[in-house]
Amino acid sequence: MTALLSPMPALAHAILVKSQPAKDEIVTQAPKQIDLWFNDAVRSEYKALAVIDSTGKRVDNHDVEQTLTDGSHIHATVADLPAGTYTVRYRVVSEDTHIVTGKFEFTVKPQ
């Protein structure tokens, strides 16, 4: 009975709170890296981050990594991106073991 009345730790799914480039951002200079930050650390296994151009071609370097000093930050590098709209897709596993997926777009539009 005591176990039932003891406070349980709150487990929540990781939520994307910041990205660089940001969702729907129009950038004048193509990024060299795509960065994602979540509200909580994510597990290091099973993470994925892909950048896809408007023709459906994957343009990232297939090198998603997690920052060693910040478990809430993942990133991947991209080749030189020409002008256009790009979709970022991600998949991570929250500390509570739930799979979190999402996507957003950004546009490269040199001046």
PDB file of C-alpha atoms in Angstrom:
ATOM      1  CA  MET A   1       0.000   0.000   0.000  1.00  0.00           C
ATOM      2  CA  THR A   2       2.862   2.387   0.785  1.00  0.00           C
ATOM      3  CA  ALA A   3       4.284   1.866  -2.713  1.00  0.00           C
ATOM      4  CA  LEU A   4       0.989   2.949  -4.253  1.00  0.00           C
ATOM      5  CA  LEU A   5       0.936   6.159  -2.242  1.00  0.00           C
ATOM      6  CA  SER A   6       4.588   7.058  -2.863  1.00  0.00           C
ATOM      7  CA  PRO A   7       5.196   9.760  -5.456  1.00  0.00           C
ATOM      8  CA  MET A   8       6.156   8.349  -8.820  1.00  0.00           C
ATOM      9  CA  PRO A   9       8.609  10.164 -11.070  1.00  0.00           C
ATOM     10  CA  ALA A  10       6.888  11.930 -13.928  1.00  0.00           C
ATOM     11  CA  LEU A  11       7.799  10.369 -17.227  1.00  0.00           C
ATOM     12  CA  ALA A  12       7.151  12.421 -20.304  1.00  0.00           C
ATOM     13  CA  HIS A  13       7.903  12.178 -23.976  1.00  0.00           C
ATOM     14  CA  ALA A  14      10.708  14.302 -25.346  1.00  0.00           C
ATOM     15  CA  ILE A  15       9.448  17.356 -27.212  1.00  0.00           C
ATOM     16  CA  LEU A  16      11.389  19.267 -29.848  1.00  0.00           C
ATOM     17  CA  VAL A  17      11.870  22.748 -28.381  1.00  0.00           C
ATOM     18  CA  LYS A  18      14.415  24.313 -30.724  1.00  0.00           C
ATOM     19  CA  SER A  19      16.066  23.730 -34.066  1.00  0.00           C
ATOM     20  CA  GLN A  20      18.669  25.429 -36.187  1.00  0.00           C
ATOM     21  CA  PRO A  21      17.451  26.284 -38.761  1.00  0.00           C
ATOM     22  CA  ALA A  22      14.084  26.867 -37.138  1.00  0.00           C
ATOM     23  CA  LYS A  23      10.765  25.498 -38.369  1.00  0.00           C
ATOM     24  CA  ASP A  24       9.589  27.446 -41.460  1.00  0.00           C
ATOM     25  CA  GLU A  25      12.677  29.681 -41.332  1.00  0.00           C
ATOM     26  CA  ILE A  26      13.950  31.241 -44.541  1.00  0.00           C
ATOM     27  CA  VAL A  27      17.746  31.393 -44.417  1.00  0.00           C
ATOM     28  CA  THR A  28      19.909  33.379 -46.812  1.00  0.00           C
ATOM     29  CA  GLN A  29      22.943  31.166 -46.275  1.00  0.00           C
ATOM     30  CA  ALA A  30      22.699  27.379 -46.413  1.00  0.00           C
ATOM     31  CA  PRO A  31      23.475  25.690 -43.084  1.00  0.00           C
ATOM     32  CA  LYS A  32      26.339  23.229 -42.790  1.00  0.00           C
ATOM     33  CA  GLN A  33      24.677  21.400 -39.893  1.00  0.00           C
ATOM     34  CA  ILE A  34      21.127  20.787 -38.702  1.00  0.00           C
ATOM     35  CA  ASP A  35      20.696  20.958 -34.914  1.00  0.00           C
ATOM     36  CA  LEU A  36      17.742  19.756 -32.834  1.00  0.00           C
ATOM     37  CA  TRP A  37      17.181  20.283 -29.102  1.00  0.00           C
ATOM     38  CA  PHE A  38      14.571  18.497 -27.015  1.00  0.00           C
ATOM     39  CA  ASN A  39      13.123  19.425 -23.628  1.00  0.00           C
ATOM     40  CA  ASP A  40      14.821  16.398 -22.085  1.00  0.00           C
ATOM     41  CA  ALA A  41      17.669  14.037 -22.859  1.00  0.00           C
ATOM     42  CA  VAL A  42      16.953  11.359 -25.433  1.00  0.00           C
ATOM     43  CA  ARG A  43      18.449   7.907 -25.597  1.00  0.00           C
ATOM     44  CA  SER A  44      21.561   7.514 -27.665  1.00  0.00           C
ATOM     45  CA  GLU A  45      20.333   4.429 -29.513  1.00  0.00           C
ATOM     46  CA  TYR A  46      17.846   4.499 -32.409  1.00  0.00           C
ATOM     47  CA  LYS A  47      18.178   8.210 -33.139  1.00  0.00           C
ATOM     48  CA  ALA A  48      17.672   9.401 -36.696  1.00  0.00           C
ATOM     49  CA  LEU A  49      17.795  12.751 -38.474  1.00  0.00           C
ATOM     50  CA  ALA A  50      17.313  13.112 -42.225  1.00  0.00           C
ATOM     51  CA  VAL A  51      17.223  16.173 -44.470  1.00  0.00           C
ATOM     52  CA  ILE A  52      15.266  15.748 -47.703  1.00  0.00           C
ATOM     53  CA  ASP A  53      15.096  18.124 -50.656  1.00  0.00           C
ATOM     54  CA  SER A  54      11.940  18.986 -52.626  1.00  0.00           C
ATOM     55  CA  THR A  55      12.537  16.090 -55.055  1.00  0.00           C
ATOM     56  CA  GLY A  56      12.622  13.553 -52.216  1.00  0.00           C
ATOM     57  CA  LYS A  57      16.407  13.066 -52.268  1.00  0.00           C
ATOM     58  CA  ARG A  58      18.177  12.741 -48.932  1.00  0.00           C
ATOM     59  CA  VAL A  59      20.868  15.447 -48.677  1.00  0.00           C
ATOM     60  CA  ASP A  60      22.320  15.002 -45.198  1.00  0.00           C
ATOM     61  CA  ASN A  61      25.559  13.081 -44.671  1.00  0.00           C
ATOM     62  CA  HIS A  62      23.971  10.189 -42.711  1.00  0.00           C
ATOM     63  CA  ASP A  63      26.022  11.210 -39.668  1.00  0.00           C
ATOM     64  CA  VAL A  64      23.533  11.986 -36.903  1.00  0.00           C
ATOM     65  CA  GLU A  65      25.268  12.377 -33.548  1.00  0.00           C
ATOM     66  CA  GLN A  66      24.274  13.249 -30.018  1.00  0.00           C
ATOM     67  CA  THR A  67      26.224  15.871 -28.123  1.00  0.00           C
ATOM     68  CA  LEU A  68      28.176  14.148 -25.337  1.00  0.00           C
ATOM     69  CA  THR A  69      27.663  16.963 -22.843  1.00  0.00           C
ATOM     70  CA  ASP A  70      23.991  17.593 -23.702  1.00  0.00           C
ATOM     71  CA  GLY A  71      21.805  14.527 -24.179  1.00  0.00           C
ATOM     72  CA  SER A  72      18.954  16.688 -25.448  1.00  0.00           C
ATOM     73  CA  HIS A  73      20.900  17.818 -28.557  1.00  0.00           C
ATOM     74  CA  ILE A  74      21.309  15.854 -31.797  1.00  0.00           C
ATOM     75  CA  HIS A  75      22.801  17.092 -35.054  1.00  0.00           C
ATOM     76  CA  ALA A  76      23.801  16.051 -38.561  1.00  0.00           C
ATOM     77  CA  THR A  77      25.849  17.717 -41.271  1.00  0.00           C
ATOM     78  CA  VAL A  78      24.602  18.474 -44.769  1.00  0.00           C
ATOM     79  CA  ALA A  79      26.265  18.925 -48.128  1.00  0.00           C
ATOM     80  CA  ASP A  80      26.145  22.311 -49.834  1.00  0.00           C
ATOM     81  CA  LEU A  81      22.441  23.035 -50.132  1.00  0.00           C
ATOM     82  CA  PRO A  82      21.249  24.988 -53.166  1.00  0.00           C
ATOM     83  CA  ALA A  83      18.234  27.292 -52.956  1.00  0.00           C
ATOM     84  CA  GLY A  84      15.063  25.387 -52.163  1.00  0.00           C
ATOM     85  CA  THR A  85      12.820  24.011 -49.453  1.00  0.00           C
ATOM     86  CA  TYR A  86      14.034  21.163 -47.254  1.00  0.00           C
ATOM     87  CA  THR A  87      12.242  18.807 -44.890  1.00  0.00           C
ATOM     88  CA  VAL A  88      13.918  17.697 -41.678  1.00  0.00           C
ATOM     89  CA  ARG A  89      12.640  14.377 -40.305  1.00  0.00           C
ATOM     90  CA  TYR A  90      13.661  13.077 -36.913  1.00  0.00           C
ATOM     91  CA  ARG A  91      13.124  10.055 -34.690  1.00  0.00           C
ATOM     92  CA  VAL A  92      14.368   9.706 -31.126  1.00  0.00           C
ATOM     93  CA  VAL A  93      13.558   7.576 -28.108  1.00  0.00           C
ATOM     94  CA  SER A  94      12.567   9.432 -24.932  1.00  0.00           C
ATOM     95  CA  GLU A  95      14.072   8.421 -21.612  1.00  0.00           C
ATOM     96  CA  ASP A  96      10.652   6.868 -20.855  1.00  0.00           C
ATOM     97  CA  THR A  97      11.223   4.626 -23.949  1.00  0.00           C
ATOM     98  CA  HIS A  98       8.533   6.207 -26.129  1.00  0.00           C
ATOM     99  CA  ILE A  99       9.409   6.833 -29.764  1.00  0.00           C
ATOM    100  CA  VAL A 100       9.098  10.473 -30.800  1.00  0.00           C
ATOM    101  CA  THR A 101       8.972  11.425 -34.477  1.00  0.00           C
ATOM    102  CA  GLY A 102       8.391  14.661 -36.288  1.00  0.00           C
ATOM    103  CA  LYS A 103       9.250  16.818 -39.241  1.00  0.00           C
ATOM    104  CA  PHE A 104       9.498  20.456 -40.248  1.00  0.00           C
ATOM    105  CA  GLU A 105      10.623  22.516 -43.210  1.00  0.00           C
ATOM    106  CA  PHE A 106      13.050  25.350 -43.804  1.00  0.00           C
ATOM    107  CA  THR A 107      13.957  27.222 -46.974  1.00  0.00           C
ATOM    108  CA  VAL A 108      17.315  28.337 -48.377  1.00  0.00           C
ATOM    109  CA  LYS A 109      16.817  31.547 -50.346  1.00  0.00           C
ATOM    110  CA  PRO A 110      20.051  33.463 -51.047  1.00  0.00           C
ATOM    111  CA  GLN A 111      19.663  37.219 -51.424  1.00  0.00           C
TER     112      GLN A 111
END
